[in-house]
Coordinates of C-alpha atoms in Angstrom, one line a residue:
X1 CA 122.2 14.1 52.1
X2 CA 118.3 14.0 51.6
X3 CA 117.1 10.6 52.0
X4 CA 113.7 9.1 51.0
X5 CA 111.1 9.3 53.9
X6 CA 110.1 5.7 54.7
X7 CA 106.9 6.7 56.4
X8 CA 105.1 9.4 54.6
X9 CA 102.1 8.8 56.9
X10 CA 103.9 11.1 59.5
X11 CA 103.1 14.1 57.1
X12 CA 99.4 13.9 57.4
X13 CA 96.7 13.7 60.2
X14 CA 95.2 10.4 61.0
X15 CA 91.6 10.3 62.3
X16 CA 89.8 7.7 64.3
X17 CA 86.5 7.3 66.0
X18 CA 84.6 9.3 63.4
X19 CA 80.9 9.7 64.4
X20 CA 78.4 7.9 62.1
X21 CA 75.0 9.3 61.2
X22 CA 74.0 6.9 58.6
X23 CA 74.0 9.4 55.7
X24 CA 76.5 9.5 52.8
X25 CA 76.9 13.2 52.0
X26 CA 78.5 12.7 48.5
X27 CA 77.8 14.6 45.3
X28 CA 79.9 12.6 42.9
X29 CA 81.5 9.2 42.7
X30 CA 83.8 8.7 39.8
X31 CA 85.5 5.6 38.5
X32 CA 88.2 6.0 35.7
X33 CA 89.2 2.8 34.0
X34 CA 91.2 1.6 31.0
X35 CA 90.3 -1.9 29.5
X36 CA 89.8 -3.5 32.9
X37 CA 85.9 -3.7 32.4
X38 CA 85.8 -7.0 34.5
X39 CA 87.3 -5.1 37.4
X40 CA 84.7 -2.4 37.0
X41 CA 81.9 -4.9 36.8
X42 CA 83.1 -6.6 40.0
X43 CA 83.4 -3.2 41.7
X44 CA 79.9 -2.2 40.7
X45 CA 78.5 -5.6 41.9
X46 CA 80.2 -5.1 45.3
X47 CA 78.6 -1.6 45.4
X48 CA 75.1 -2.5 44.3
X49 CA 73.9 -1.0 47.6
X50 CA 74.9 2.4 46.4
X51 CA 71.8 4.2 45.1
X52 CA 73.2 7.6 43.8
X53 CA 74.7 8.1 40.4
X54 CA 78.1 6.7 39.5
X55 CA 80.2 8.3 36.8
X56 CA 82.4 6.1 34.6
X57 CA 85.4 7.3 32.7
X58 CA 86.5 4.8 30.1
X59 CA 89.4 5.1 27.8
X60 CA 87.6 3.5 24.9
X61 CA 84.1 3.5 23.8
X62 CA 84.3 -0.2 23.3
X63 CA 84.6 -0.8 27.1
X64 CA 81.2 0.8 27.7
X65 CA 79.3 -2.1 25.9
X66 CA 81.0 -4.5 28.4
X67 CA 79.8 -2.9 31.5
X68 CA 77.1 -4.7 33.5
X69 CA 74.4 -2.1 34.4
X70 CA 72.1 -4.6 36.0
X71 CA 73.3 -3.8 39.6
X72 CA 73.2 -0.2 39.5
X73 CA 71.1 1.5 36.6
X74 CA 72.0 5.1 37.7
X75 CA 75.3 5.2 35.8
X76 CA 76.6 8.0 33.4
X77 CA 79.4 7.5 31.0
X78 CA 81.7 10.6 30.8
X79 CA 84.3 11.2 28.0
X80 CA 87.0 13.6 29.2
X81 CA 89.1 13.6 25.9
X82 CA 87.1 16.2 23.9
X83 CA 86.5 18.8 26.6
X84 CA 88.1 22.1 27.4
X85 CA 89.8 20.7 30.3
X86 CA 91.6 18.1 28.2
X87 CA 92.8 20.7 25.7
X88 CA 94.2 22.9 28.6
X89 CA 95.8 19.8 30.1
X90 CA 97.4 18.9 27.0
X91 CA 99.2 22.3 26.9
X92 CA 101.0 21.7 30.1
X93 CA 104.7 21.1 29.8
X94 CA 104.3 17.8 31.8
X95 CA 101.9 16.5 29.1
X96 CA 103.5 17.9 26.0
X97 CA 107.1 16.8 27.0
X98 CA 106.3 13.4 28.2
X99 CA 108.7 11.9 30.8
X100 CA 107.2 8.5 30.3
X101 CA 108.3 5.1 28.9
X102 CA 106.9 4.5 25.3
X103 CA 104.9 1.4 26.5
X104 CA 102.9 3.7 28.7
X105 CA 102.4 6.5 26.2
X106 CA 98.6 6.1 26.2
X107 CA 98.4 6.2 30.1
X108 CA 95.5 8.6 30.6
X109 CA 94.6 8.4 34.3
X110 CA 95.7 12.0 35.2
X111 CA 93.5 13.6 32.6
X112 CA 90.5 11.5 33.9
X113 CA 91.0 12.6 37.3
X114 CA 91.5 16.2 36.4
X115 CA 88.3 16.0 34.2
X116 CA 86.3 14.5 37.2
X117 CA 87.4 17.5 39.3
X118 CA 86.4 20.1 36.6
X119 CA 83.1 18.3 35.9
X120 CA 82.2 18.5 39.6
X121 CA 83.1 22.2 39.9
X122 CA 81.0 22.9 36.7
X123 CA 78.0 21.1 38.3
X124 CA 78.5 22.6 41.8
X125 CA 79.5 19.3 43.5
X126 CA 81.0 19.9 46.8
X127 CA 82.1 16.4 48.0
X128 CA 83.5 13.8 45.5
X129 CA 85.4 10.6 45.6
X130 CA 87.7 9.1 43.0
X131 CA 87.8 5.3 43.0
X132 CA 90.1 3.1 40.8
X133 CA 88.6 -0.1 39.4
X134 CA 90.9 -2.3 41.5
X135 CA 89.8 -1.0 44.9
X136 CA 87.7 -3.3 47.1
X137 CA 86.0 -3.4 50.5
X138 CA 84.0 -0.2 50.0
X139 CA 80.9 -0.2 52.3
X140 CA 78.3 2.6 53.2
X141 CA 80.3 3.2 56.5
X142 CA 83.6 3.8 54.6
X143 CA 82.0 6.4 52.2
X144 CA 80.3 8.1 55.1
X145 CA 83.5 8.4 57.0
X146 CA 85.3 9.7 54.0
X147 CA 82.5 12.4 53.6
X148 CA 82.7 13.2 57.2
X149 CA 86.4 13.9 57.0
X150 CA 85.8 16.5 54.3
X151 CA 84.0 18.6 56.9
X152 CA 87.4 19.2 58.5
X153 CA 90.0 18.6 55.7
X154 CA 90.1 19.2 51.9
X155 CA 91.5 15.8 51.1
X156 CA 90.9 12.4 52.7
X157 CA 91.9 8.9 52.0
X158 CA 92.7 5.4 53.2
X159 CA 95.8 3.2 53.5
X160 CA 96.1 0.0 51.6
X161 CA 97.5 -2.6 54.3
X162 CA 96.7 -6.1 52.9
X163 CA 98.6 -5.6 49.6
X164 CA 101.1 -2.7 49.5
X165 CA 100.0 0.1 47.3
X166 CA 103.4 1.2 46.2
X167 CA 105.8 1.5 43.4
X168 CA 108.2 -1.2 42.0
X169 CA 111.0 0.6 43.9
X170 CA 108.9 0.3 46.9
X171 CA 108.3 -3.4 46.4
X172 CA 112.0 -3.9 45.9
X173 CA 112.7 -2.2 49.3
X174 CA 110.1 -4.4 51.0
X175 CA 111.6 -7.5 49.4
X176 CA 115.0 -6.5 50.9
X177 CA 113.3 -6.1 54.4
X178 CA 113.4 -2.3 54.4
X179 CA 110.3 -1.1 56.3
X180 CA 108.1 0.8 53.8
X181 CA 104.8 2.4 54.8
X182 CA 102.2 3.0 52.2
X183 CA 100.6 6.3 51.8
X184 CA 97.1 7.4 50.7
X185 CA 96.7 7.6 46.9
X186 CA 94.5 8.8 44.1
X187 CA 93.1 5.4 43.8
X188 CA 90.6 6.1 46.6
X189 CA 90.5 9.8 47.3
X190 CA 87.9 12.1 48.8
X191 CA 88.0 15.8 47.8
X192 CA 86.2 19.0 48.7
X193 CA 86.2 20.7 45.3
X194 CA 86.0 24.3 46.5
X195 CA 89.4 24.0 48.1
X196 CA 91.2 22.3 45.3
X197 CA 94.4 24.2 44.4
X198 CA 96.4 21.7 42.3
X199 CA 96.1 19.2 39.4
X200 CA 97.3 15.7 38.5
X201 CA 100.2 16.0 36.2
X202 CA 101.2 13.6 33.5
X203 CA 103.8 11.7 35.3
X204 CA 103.8 8.8 37.7
X205 CA 103.0 9.7 41.3
X206 CA 100.7 12.3 39.9
X207 CA 98.5 11.7 43.0
X208 CA 101.4 12.4 45.5
X209 CA 102.1 15.7 43.5
X210 CA 98.4 16.7 43.6
X211 CA 98.4 16.2 47.4
X212 CA 101.5 18.1 48.0
X213 CA 100.1 21.5 48.6
X214 CA 97.5 20.1 50.9
X215 CA 100.3 18.4 52.9
X216 CA 102.1 21.7 53.2
X217 CA 98.8 23.3 54.6
X218 CA 98.1 20.2 56.8
X219 CA 94.9 20.0 55.1
X220 CA 94.8 16.3 54.4
X221 CA 93.9 13.2 56.5
X222 CA 93.5 9.4 56.5
X223 CA 90.7 7.7 58.2
X224 CA 91.3 4.0 57.9
X225 CA 92.3 1.2 55.5
X226 CA 90.9 0.0 52.2
X227 CA 91.7 -3.1 50.0
X228 CA 93.4 -3.2 46.6
X229 CA 93.7 -6.1 44.1
X230 CA 97.0 -7.8 44.1
X231 CA 99.2 -7.8 41.0
X232 CA 102.8 -8.9 40.2
X233 CA 105.0 -5.6 40.4
X234 CA 107.9 -7.4 38.7
X235 CA 106.0 -8.7 35.6
X236 CA 106.9 -5.7 33.3
X237 CA 110.3 -4.0 33.4
X238 CA 108.7 -1.1 31.3
X239 CA 106.6 -0.2 34.2
X240 CA 109.7 0.5 36.4
X241 CA 111.1 2.8 33.7
X242 CA 107.7 4.6 33.5
X243 CA 107.6 5.1 37.2
X244 CA 111.2 6.2 37.8
X245 CA 111.0 9.9 36.8
X246 CA 107.8 10.7 38.9
X247 CA 109.2 8.4 41.8
X248 CA 112.4 10.6 42.1
X249 CA 110.4 13.9 42.0
X250 CA 107.7 12.9 44.6
X251 CA 110.2 11.1 46.8
X252 CA 112.6 14.0 46.9
X253 CA 109.8 16.7 47.5
X254 CA 108.3 14.6 50.3
X255 CA 111.7 14.0 51.8
X256 CA 112.3 17.8 51.7
X257 CA 109.0 18.5 53.5
X258 CA 109.8 16.0 56.2
X259 CA 113.2 17.5 56.8
X260 CA 111.8 21.0 56.8
X261 CA 114.0 21.9 53.7
X262 CA 111.2 22.5 51.2
X263 CA 112.6 25.9 50.5
X264 CA 115.6 24.1 48.8
X265 CA 113.4 22.3 46.1
X266 CA 114.9 24.4 43.4
X267 CA 118.5 23.6 44.3
X268 CA 120.4 21.6 41.7
X269 CA 122.6 20.3 44.3
X270 CA 119.7 18.7 46.3
X271 CA 118.5 17.0 43.2
X272 CA 121.9 15.9 42.2
X273 CA 122.5 14.3 45.6
X274 CA 119.1 12.6 45.7
X275 CA 119.6 11.1 42.3
X276 CA 123.1 9.8 43.2
X277 CA 121.6 8.2 46.4
X278 CA 118.9 6.6 44.3
X279 CA 121.5 5.2 41.7
X280 CA 123.5 3.8 44.5
X281 CA 120.5 2.1 46.0
X282 CA 119.8 0.5 42.6
X283 CA 123.2 -0.8 42.4
X284 CA 122.8 -2.4 45.9
X285 CA 119.6 -3.9 44.7
X286 CA 121.4 -5.4 41.7
X287 CA 123.9 -7.1 44.0
X288 CA 121.1 -8.3 46.4
X289 CA 118.6 -9.9 44.0
X290 CA 119.1 -13.0 41.9
X291 CA 115.6 -13.4 40.5
X292 CA 115.7 -12.9 36.7
X293 CA 112.6 -10.7 36.6
X294 CA 114.0 -8.4 39.2
X295 CA 117.5 -8.3 37.7
X296 CA 115.9 -7.4 34.2
X297 CA 114.0 -4.4 35.8
X298 CA 117.3 -3.1 37.5
X299 CA 119.3 -3.5 34.3
X300 CA 116.5 -1.7 32.5
X301 CA 116.8 1.2 35.0

């Protein structure tokens, strides 16, 4: 039986002792956000030392007027929703046949990340970074290290150690004392555009699926840690339902890679066994937790 890999970090290279030359060799810094303009303002304030252009990708035009441009005047607003890449993206099966909970039907992070990549390619950007609005602790040294990693790998990122950057299922595992190691994510990701061979699909764990071909080629690395704002993972049972489909797909594919069985990814028996194992674990959680919010999430699933 294929089991979920508890430490996906074993699938990538981890770099340390990266030389510093005091130069950030970055062509594009992109921050997608939806409504959380206060998070964006805080992030911009903490990055006021950054003198190059910052590209913001909001979901609604009203959020633009709430952005504080005082700390960094070199900001450009991008609208990904009326572009050729958005039309192409909307034709994909993963977009047209949405496997997402209705409460998250307006979730648009994948299209923004895809647009940032396409925009970079059209403008001959070589090295870019995608940053979510809840990432903190970014320094000149961190950006420089990320850029330096792209001299050797197509994808680079950081782990989140202080607050686990994981799914609700991952938080349930941690709450039941199952050791879970977080992975790098699209929330803080450095990319070399000329080597990109995948895209972010419209399902949860879209960043893990984006990184999958780079993992297969061993063309991805981590170079340190970064901070992410804390939130209550059990506040909304709809979030768990939204995450579950993408969770199963990504967890199973990563487990297959780890067990050197990726050639079985099209086997119905493999997926049936993995889903059965997942369901069994949910029943175990149901017996283990008495907290009302967690019970509600598990019953919803």
